[in-house]
Coordinates of N, CA and C in Angstrom, one line a residue:
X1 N 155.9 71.7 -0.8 CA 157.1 72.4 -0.4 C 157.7 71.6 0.7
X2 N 159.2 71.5 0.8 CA 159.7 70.8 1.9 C 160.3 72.0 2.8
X3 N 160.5 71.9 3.8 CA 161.1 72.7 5.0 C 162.1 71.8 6.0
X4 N 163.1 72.2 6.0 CA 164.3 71.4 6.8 C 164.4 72.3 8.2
X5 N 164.2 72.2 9.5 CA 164.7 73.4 10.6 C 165.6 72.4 11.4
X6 N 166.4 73.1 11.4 CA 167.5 72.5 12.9 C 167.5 70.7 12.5
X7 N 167.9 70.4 11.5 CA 168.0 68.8 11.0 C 169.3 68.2 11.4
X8 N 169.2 67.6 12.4 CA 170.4 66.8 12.7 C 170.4 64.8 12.3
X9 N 171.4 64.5 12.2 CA 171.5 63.1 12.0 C 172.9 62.6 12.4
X10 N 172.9 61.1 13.5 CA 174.3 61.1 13.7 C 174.3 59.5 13.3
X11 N 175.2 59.0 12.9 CA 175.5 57.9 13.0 C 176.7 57.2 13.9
X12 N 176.6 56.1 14.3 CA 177.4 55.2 15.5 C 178.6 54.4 14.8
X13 N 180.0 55.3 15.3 CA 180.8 54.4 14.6 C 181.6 53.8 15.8
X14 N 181.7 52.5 16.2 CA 182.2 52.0 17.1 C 181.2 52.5 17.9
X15 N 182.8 53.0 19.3 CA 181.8 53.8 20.8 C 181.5 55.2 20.2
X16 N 182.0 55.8 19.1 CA 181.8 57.3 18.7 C 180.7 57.3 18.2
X17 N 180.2 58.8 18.1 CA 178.9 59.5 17.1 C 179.4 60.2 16.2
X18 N 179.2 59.8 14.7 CA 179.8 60.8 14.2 C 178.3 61.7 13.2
X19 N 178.9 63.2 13.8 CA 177.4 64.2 13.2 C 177.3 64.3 11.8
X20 N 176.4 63.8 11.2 CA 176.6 63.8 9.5 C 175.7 64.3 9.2
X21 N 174.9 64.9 9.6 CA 174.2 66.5 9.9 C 173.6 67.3 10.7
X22 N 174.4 68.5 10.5 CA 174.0 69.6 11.8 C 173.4 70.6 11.2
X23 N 172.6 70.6 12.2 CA 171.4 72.1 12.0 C 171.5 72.5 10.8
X24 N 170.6 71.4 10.1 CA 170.2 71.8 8.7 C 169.1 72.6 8.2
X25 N 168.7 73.7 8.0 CA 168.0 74.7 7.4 C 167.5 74.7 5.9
X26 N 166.5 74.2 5.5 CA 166.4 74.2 4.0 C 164.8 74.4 3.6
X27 N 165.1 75.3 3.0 CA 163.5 75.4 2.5 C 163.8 75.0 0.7
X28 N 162.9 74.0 0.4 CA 162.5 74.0 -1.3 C 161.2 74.4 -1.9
X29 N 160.9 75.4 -2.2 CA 160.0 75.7 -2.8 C 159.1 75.3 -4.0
X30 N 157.6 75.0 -4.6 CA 157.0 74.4 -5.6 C 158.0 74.8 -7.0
X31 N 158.0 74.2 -7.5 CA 159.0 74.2 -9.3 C 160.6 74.7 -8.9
X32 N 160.8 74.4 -7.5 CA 162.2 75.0 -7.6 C 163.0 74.2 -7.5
X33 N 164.6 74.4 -8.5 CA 165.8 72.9 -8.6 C 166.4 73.6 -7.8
X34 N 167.1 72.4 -6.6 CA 168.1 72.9 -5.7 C 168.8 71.6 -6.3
X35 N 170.2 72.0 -6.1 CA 171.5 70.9 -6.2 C 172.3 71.2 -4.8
X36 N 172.3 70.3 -4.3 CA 173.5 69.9 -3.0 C 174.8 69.4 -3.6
X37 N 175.9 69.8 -3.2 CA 177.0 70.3 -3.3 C 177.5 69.7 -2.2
X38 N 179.3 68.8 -2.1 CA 179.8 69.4 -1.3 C 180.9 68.2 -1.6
X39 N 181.9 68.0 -0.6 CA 182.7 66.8 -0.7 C 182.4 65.4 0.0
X40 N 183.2 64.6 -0.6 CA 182.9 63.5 -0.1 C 182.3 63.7 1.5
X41 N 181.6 62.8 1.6 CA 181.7 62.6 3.4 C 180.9 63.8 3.8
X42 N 180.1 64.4 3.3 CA 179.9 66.0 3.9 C 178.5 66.1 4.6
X43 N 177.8 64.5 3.9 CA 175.9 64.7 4.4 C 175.5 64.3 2.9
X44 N 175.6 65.0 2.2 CA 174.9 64.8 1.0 C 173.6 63.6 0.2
X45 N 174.2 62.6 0.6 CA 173.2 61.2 0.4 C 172.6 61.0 1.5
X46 N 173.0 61.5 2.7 CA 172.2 61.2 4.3 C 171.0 62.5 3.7
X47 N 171.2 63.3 3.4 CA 170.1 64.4 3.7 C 169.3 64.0 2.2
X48 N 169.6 63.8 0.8 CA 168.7 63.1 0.0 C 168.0 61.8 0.6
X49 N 168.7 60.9 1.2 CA 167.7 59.7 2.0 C 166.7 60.5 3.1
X50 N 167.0 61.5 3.6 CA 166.2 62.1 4.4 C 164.9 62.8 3.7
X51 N 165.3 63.7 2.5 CA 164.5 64.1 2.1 C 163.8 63.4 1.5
X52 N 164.1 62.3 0.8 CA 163.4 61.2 -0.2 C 162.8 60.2 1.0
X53 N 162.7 60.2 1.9 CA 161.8 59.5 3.4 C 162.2 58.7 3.4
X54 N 163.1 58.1 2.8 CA 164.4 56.6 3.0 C 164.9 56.7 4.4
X55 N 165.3 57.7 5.1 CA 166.1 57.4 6.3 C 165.4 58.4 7.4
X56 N 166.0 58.3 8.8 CA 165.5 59.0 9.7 C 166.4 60.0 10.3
X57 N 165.8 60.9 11.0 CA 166.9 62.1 11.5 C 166.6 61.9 13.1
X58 N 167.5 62.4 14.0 CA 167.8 62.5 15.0 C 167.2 63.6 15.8
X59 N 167.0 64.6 15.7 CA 166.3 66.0 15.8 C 166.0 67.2 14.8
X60 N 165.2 67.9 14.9 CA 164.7 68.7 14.3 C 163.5 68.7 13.7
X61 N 162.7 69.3 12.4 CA 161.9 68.8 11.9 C 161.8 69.2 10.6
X62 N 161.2 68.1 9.9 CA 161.4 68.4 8.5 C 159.1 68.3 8.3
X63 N 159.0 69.3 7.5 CA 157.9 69.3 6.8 C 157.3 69.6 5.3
X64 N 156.5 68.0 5.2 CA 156.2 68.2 3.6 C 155.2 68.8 3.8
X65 N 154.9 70.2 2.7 CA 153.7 70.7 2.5 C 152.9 71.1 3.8
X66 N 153.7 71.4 4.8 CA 153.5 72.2 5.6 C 152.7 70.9 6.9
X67 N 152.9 69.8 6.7 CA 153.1 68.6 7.9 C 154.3 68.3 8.1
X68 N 154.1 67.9 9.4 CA 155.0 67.3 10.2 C 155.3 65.7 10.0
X69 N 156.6 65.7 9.0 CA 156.8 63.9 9.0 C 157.3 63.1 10.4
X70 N 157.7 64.0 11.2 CA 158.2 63.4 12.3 C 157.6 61.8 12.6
X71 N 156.5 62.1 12.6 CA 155.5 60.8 13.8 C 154.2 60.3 12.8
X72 N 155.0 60.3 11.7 CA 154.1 59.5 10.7 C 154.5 58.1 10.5
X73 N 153.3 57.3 10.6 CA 153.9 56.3 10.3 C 154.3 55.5 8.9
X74 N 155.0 54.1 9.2 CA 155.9 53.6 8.1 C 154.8 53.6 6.9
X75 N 153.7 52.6 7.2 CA 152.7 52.7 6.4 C 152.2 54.2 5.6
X76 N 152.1 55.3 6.4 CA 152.0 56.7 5.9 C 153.4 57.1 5.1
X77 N 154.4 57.0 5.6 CA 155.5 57.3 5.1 C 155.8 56.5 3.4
X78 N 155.6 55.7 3.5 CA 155.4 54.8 2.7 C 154.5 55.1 1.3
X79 N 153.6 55.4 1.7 CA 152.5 56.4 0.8 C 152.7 57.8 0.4
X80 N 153.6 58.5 1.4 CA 153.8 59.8 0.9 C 155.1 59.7 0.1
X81 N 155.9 58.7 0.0 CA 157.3 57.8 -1.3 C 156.0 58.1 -2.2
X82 N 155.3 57.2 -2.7 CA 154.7 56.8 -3.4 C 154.3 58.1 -3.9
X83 N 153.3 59.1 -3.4 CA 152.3 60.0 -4.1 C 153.5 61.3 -4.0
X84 N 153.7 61.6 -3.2 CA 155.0 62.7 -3.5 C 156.7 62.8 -3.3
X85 N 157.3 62.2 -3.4 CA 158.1 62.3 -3.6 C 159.2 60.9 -4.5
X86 N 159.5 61.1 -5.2 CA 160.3 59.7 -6.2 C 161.7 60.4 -6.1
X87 N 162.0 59.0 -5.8 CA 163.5 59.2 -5.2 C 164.5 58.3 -6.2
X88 N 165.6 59.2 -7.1 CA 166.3 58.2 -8.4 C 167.3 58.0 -7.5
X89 N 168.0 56.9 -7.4 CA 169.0 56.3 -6.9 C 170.1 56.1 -7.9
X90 N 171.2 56.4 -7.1 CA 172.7 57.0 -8.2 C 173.5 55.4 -8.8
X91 N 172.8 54.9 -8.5 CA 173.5 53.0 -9.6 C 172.1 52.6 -10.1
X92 N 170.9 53.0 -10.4 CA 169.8 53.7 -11.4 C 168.7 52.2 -10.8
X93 N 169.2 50.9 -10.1 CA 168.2 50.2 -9.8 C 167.2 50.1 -10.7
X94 N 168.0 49.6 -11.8 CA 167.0 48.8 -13.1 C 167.0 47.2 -12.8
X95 N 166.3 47.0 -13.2 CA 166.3 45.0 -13.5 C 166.7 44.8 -15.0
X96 N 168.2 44.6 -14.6 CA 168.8 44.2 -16.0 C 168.4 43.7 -17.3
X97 N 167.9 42.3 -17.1 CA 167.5 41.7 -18.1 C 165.4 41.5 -18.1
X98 N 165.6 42.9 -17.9 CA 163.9 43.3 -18.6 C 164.3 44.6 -19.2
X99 N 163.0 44.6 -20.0 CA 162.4 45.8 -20.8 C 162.7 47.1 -20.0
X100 N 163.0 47.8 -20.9 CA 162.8 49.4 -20.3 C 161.5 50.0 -20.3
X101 N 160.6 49.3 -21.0 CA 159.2 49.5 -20.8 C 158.7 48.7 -19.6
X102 N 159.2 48.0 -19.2 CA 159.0 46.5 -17.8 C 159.6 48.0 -16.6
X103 N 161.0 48.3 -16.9 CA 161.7 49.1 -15.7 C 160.6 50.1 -15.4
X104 N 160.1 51.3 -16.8 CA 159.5 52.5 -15.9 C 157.7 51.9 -16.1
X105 N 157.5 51.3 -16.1 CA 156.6 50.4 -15.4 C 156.1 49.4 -14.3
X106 N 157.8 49.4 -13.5 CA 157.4 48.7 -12.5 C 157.1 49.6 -11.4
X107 N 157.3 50.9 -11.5 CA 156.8 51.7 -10.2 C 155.1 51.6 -10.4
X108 N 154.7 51.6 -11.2 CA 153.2 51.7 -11.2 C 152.7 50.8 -11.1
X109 N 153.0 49.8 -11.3 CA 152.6 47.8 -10.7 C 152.5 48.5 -9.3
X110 N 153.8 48.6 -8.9 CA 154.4 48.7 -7.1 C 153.2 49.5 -6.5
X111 N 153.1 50.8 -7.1 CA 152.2 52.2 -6.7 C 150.7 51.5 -6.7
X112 N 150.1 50.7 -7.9 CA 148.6 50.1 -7.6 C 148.3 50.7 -8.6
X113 N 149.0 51.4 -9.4 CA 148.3 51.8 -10.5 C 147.0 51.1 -11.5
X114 N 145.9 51.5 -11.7 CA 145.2 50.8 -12.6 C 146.0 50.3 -13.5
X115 N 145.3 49.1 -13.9 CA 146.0 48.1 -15.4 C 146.3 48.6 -16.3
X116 N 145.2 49.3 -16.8 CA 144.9 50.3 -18.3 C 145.3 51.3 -18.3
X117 N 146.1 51.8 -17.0 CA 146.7 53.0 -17.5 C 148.3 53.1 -17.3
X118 N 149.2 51.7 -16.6 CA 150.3 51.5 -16.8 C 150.7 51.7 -17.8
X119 N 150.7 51.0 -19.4 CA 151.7 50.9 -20.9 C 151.4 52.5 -21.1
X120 N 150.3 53.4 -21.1 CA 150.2 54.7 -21.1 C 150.8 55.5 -20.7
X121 N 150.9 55.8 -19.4 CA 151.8 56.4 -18.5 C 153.0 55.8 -18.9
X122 N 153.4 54.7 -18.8 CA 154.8 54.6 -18.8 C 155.5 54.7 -20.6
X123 N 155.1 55.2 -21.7 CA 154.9 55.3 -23.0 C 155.3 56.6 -22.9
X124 N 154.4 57.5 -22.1 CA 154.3 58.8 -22.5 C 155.3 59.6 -21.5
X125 N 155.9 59.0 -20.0 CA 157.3 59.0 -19.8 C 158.7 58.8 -20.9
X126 N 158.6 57.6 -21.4 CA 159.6 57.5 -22.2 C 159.9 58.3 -23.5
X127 N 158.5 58.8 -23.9 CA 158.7 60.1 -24.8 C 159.2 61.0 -24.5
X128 N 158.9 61.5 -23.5 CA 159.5 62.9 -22.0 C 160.9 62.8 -22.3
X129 N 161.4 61.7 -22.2 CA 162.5 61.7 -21.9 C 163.5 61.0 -22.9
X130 N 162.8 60.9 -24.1 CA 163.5 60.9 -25.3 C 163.9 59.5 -25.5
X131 N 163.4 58.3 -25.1 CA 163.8 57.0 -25.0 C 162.3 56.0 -25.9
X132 N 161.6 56.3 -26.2 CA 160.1 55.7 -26.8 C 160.5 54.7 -27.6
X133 N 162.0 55.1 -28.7 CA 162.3 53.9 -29.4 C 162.6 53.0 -28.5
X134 N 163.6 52.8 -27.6 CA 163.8 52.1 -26.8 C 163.5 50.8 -26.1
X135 N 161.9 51.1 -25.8 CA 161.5 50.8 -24.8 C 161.1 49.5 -24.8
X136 N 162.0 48.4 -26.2 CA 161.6 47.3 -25.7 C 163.3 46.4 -25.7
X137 N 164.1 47.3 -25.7 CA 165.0 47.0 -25.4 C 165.8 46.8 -23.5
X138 N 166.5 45.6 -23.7 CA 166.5 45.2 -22.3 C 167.5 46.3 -21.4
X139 N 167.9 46.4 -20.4 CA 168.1 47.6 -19.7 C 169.3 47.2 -19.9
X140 N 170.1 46.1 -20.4 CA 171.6 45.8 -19.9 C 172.2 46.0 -21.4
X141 N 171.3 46.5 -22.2 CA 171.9 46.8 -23.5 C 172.0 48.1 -24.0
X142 N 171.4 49.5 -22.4 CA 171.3 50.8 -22.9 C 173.1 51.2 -22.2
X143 N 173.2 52.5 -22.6 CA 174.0 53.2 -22.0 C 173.7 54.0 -20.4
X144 N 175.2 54.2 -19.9 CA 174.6 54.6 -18.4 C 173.9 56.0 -18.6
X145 N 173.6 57.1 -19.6 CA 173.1 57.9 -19.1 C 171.9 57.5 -20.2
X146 N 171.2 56.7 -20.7 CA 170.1 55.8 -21.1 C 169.4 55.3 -19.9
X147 N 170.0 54.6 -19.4 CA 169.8 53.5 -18.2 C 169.6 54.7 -16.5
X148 N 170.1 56.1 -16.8 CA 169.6 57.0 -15.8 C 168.4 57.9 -16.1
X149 N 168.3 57.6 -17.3 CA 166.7 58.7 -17.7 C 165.5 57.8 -17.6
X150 N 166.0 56.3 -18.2 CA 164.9 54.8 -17.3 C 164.3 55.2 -16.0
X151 N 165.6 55.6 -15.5 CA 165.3 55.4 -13.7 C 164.7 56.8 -13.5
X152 N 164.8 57.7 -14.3 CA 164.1 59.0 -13.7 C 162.6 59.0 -14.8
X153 N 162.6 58.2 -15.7 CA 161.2 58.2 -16.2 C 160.7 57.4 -15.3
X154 N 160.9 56.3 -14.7 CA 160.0 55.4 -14.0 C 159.5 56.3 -12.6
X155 N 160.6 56.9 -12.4 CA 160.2 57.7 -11.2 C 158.8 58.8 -11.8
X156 N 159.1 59.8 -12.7 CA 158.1 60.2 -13.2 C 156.8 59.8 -13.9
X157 N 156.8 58.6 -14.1 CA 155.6 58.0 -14.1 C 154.8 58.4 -13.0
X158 N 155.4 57.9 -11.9 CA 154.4 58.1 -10.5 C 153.5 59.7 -10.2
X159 N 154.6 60.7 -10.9 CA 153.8 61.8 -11.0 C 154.1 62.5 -9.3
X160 N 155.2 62.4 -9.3 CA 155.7 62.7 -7.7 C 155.3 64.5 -7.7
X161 N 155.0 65.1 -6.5 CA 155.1 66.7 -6.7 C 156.8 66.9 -6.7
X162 N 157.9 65.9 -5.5 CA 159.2 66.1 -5.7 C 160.0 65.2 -6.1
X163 N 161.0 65.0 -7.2 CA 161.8 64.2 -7.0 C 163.2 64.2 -6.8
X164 N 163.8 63.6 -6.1 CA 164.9 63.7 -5.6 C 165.9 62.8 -6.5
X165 N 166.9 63.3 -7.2 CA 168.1 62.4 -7.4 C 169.4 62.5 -6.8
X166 N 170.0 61.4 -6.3 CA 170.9 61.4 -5.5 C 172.1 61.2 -6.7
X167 N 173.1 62.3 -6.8 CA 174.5 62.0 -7.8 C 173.9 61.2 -9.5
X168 N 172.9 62.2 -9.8 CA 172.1 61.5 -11.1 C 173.5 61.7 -12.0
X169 N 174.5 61.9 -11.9 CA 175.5 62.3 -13.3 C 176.7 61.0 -12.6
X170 N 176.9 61.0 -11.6 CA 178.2 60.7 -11.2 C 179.2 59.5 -11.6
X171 N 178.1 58.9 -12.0 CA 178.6 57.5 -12.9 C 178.7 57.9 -14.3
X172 N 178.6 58.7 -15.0 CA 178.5 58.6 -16.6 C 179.2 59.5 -17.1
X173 N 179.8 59.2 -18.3 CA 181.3 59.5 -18.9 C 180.4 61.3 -19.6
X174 N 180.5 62.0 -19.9 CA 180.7 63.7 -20.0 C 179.2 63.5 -21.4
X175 N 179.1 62.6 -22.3 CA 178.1 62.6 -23.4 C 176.9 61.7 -22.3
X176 N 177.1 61.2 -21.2 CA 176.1 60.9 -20.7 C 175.4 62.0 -19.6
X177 N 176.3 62.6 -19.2 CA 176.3 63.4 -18.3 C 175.5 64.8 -19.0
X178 N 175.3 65.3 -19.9 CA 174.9 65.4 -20.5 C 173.5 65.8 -20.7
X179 N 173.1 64.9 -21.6 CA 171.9 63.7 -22.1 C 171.2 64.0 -20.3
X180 N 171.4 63.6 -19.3 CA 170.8 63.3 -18.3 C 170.5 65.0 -17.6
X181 N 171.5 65.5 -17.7 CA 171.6 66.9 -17.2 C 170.4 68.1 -18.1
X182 N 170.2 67.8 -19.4 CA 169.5 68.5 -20.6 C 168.4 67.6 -19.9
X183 N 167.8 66.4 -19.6 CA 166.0 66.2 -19.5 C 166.0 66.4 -18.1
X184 N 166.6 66.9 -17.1 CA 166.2 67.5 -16.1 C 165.8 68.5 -16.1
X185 N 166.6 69.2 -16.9 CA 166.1 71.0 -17.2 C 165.1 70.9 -18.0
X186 N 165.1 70.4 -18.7 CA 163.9 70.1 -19.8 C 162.4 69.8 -18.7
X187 N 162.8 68.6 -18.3 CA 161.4 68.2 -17.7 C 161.1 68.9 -16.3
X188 N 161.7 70.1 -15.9 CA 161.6 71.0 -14.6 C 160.7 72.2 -15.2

C-alpha cells in the first residue's frame, strides 16, 4: 500500500520557488487502479517520479506498506525500485536496435535475476501481454503502442507489488491507445 500525507515538492526557478505539490493526500490501496488527471503543469509526473522513488519531496511523508521512505537510503531505495515498485516511463525507454525479448529482459539482467529463469519470465510476460510472436523482432520495427506493452512487460517481469505508468497512452494514435489501455485492465 502507498500512503501520501501533507506531500509537498518545490522546484527553483531562477530566485523563485515554484510549488509543484501541495499537501498531497493519497492513499492506494492492494489491487487498486488510480489514474492522475489533470493539466499540463499541474504535478502529475513530479508525483509519479515521487511515487515510482525517482525523485524527492520537500515535506511530508510518503509510506510504502506502512514504512517510512523518508530516510532510506539510495542503496535501499534502489532495491525497493527493484522488488516493488516498476515504474513505465512515457517515451517507453526501449534499446532500439535489440530484441524485444533483449528489452523485457533487460530488467532482470539489471534486477540479478537468476540465468535460468530470465528467457522464462521474460516469455511468459510477453504472452501476458499479447506480444510472444514478437519477441524476436527489434524494438524499432514495432508500433508505439507495441513498443509501450515492451516497456510495461519488462517492467512486469520484475514482478513489482506496484507499478506506476507515467502518460502510458499519450504518445499513441487511438488503435494504440487502445491495445495499451485493454492489457492494463486485463493484467490488473
Amino acid at each position: 500500500m502507498i500512503e501520501l500525507r501533507q506531500l509537498n515538492k518545490y522546484y527553483k526557478v531562477g530566485k523563485q520557488r515554484f510549488h509543484a505539490l501541495k499537501d498531497v493526500d493519497l492513499t492506494i490501496g492492494d489491487g487498486e487502479m488510480v489514474a492522475v488527471v489533470g493539466k499540463s503543469g499541474a504535478g502529475k509526473s513530479t508525483l509519479m517520479n515521487i511515487i515510482g522513488l525517482v525523485d524527492t519531496w520537500d515535506s511530508g511523508e510518503y509510506l510504502l506498506d506502512g514504512v517510512s521512505i523518508r530516510k532510506q537510503s539510495d542503496r535501499r531505495l534502489a532495491r525497493l525500485r527493484n522488488e516493488k515498485i516498476g515504474f513505465v516511463l512515457q517515451d517507453f525507454a526501449l534499446i532500439e536496435d535489440q530484441s524485444v525479448l533483449f528489452n523485457v529482459s533487460l530488467p532482470l539482467i539489471l534486477g540479478r535475476e537468476k540465468y535460468g529463469n530470465i528467457k522464462p519470465k521474460a516469455l511468459r510476460v510477453l504472452e501476458e501481454v499479447g506480444l510472444a510472436d514478437q519477441r524476436n523482432k527489434k524494438a524499432n520495427q514495432l508500433s508505439g503502442g507495441q513498443k509501450q506493452r515492451v516497456a510495461i512487460a519488462g517492467v512486469l517481469a520484475m514482478q513489482p507489488q506496484c507499478v506506476v505508468l507515467d502518460e502510458p497512452t499519450a504518445m499513441l494514435d487511438p488503435q494504440g491507445r487502445r491495445e495499451v489501455l485493454d492489457t492494463i485492465e486485463r493484467l490488473n
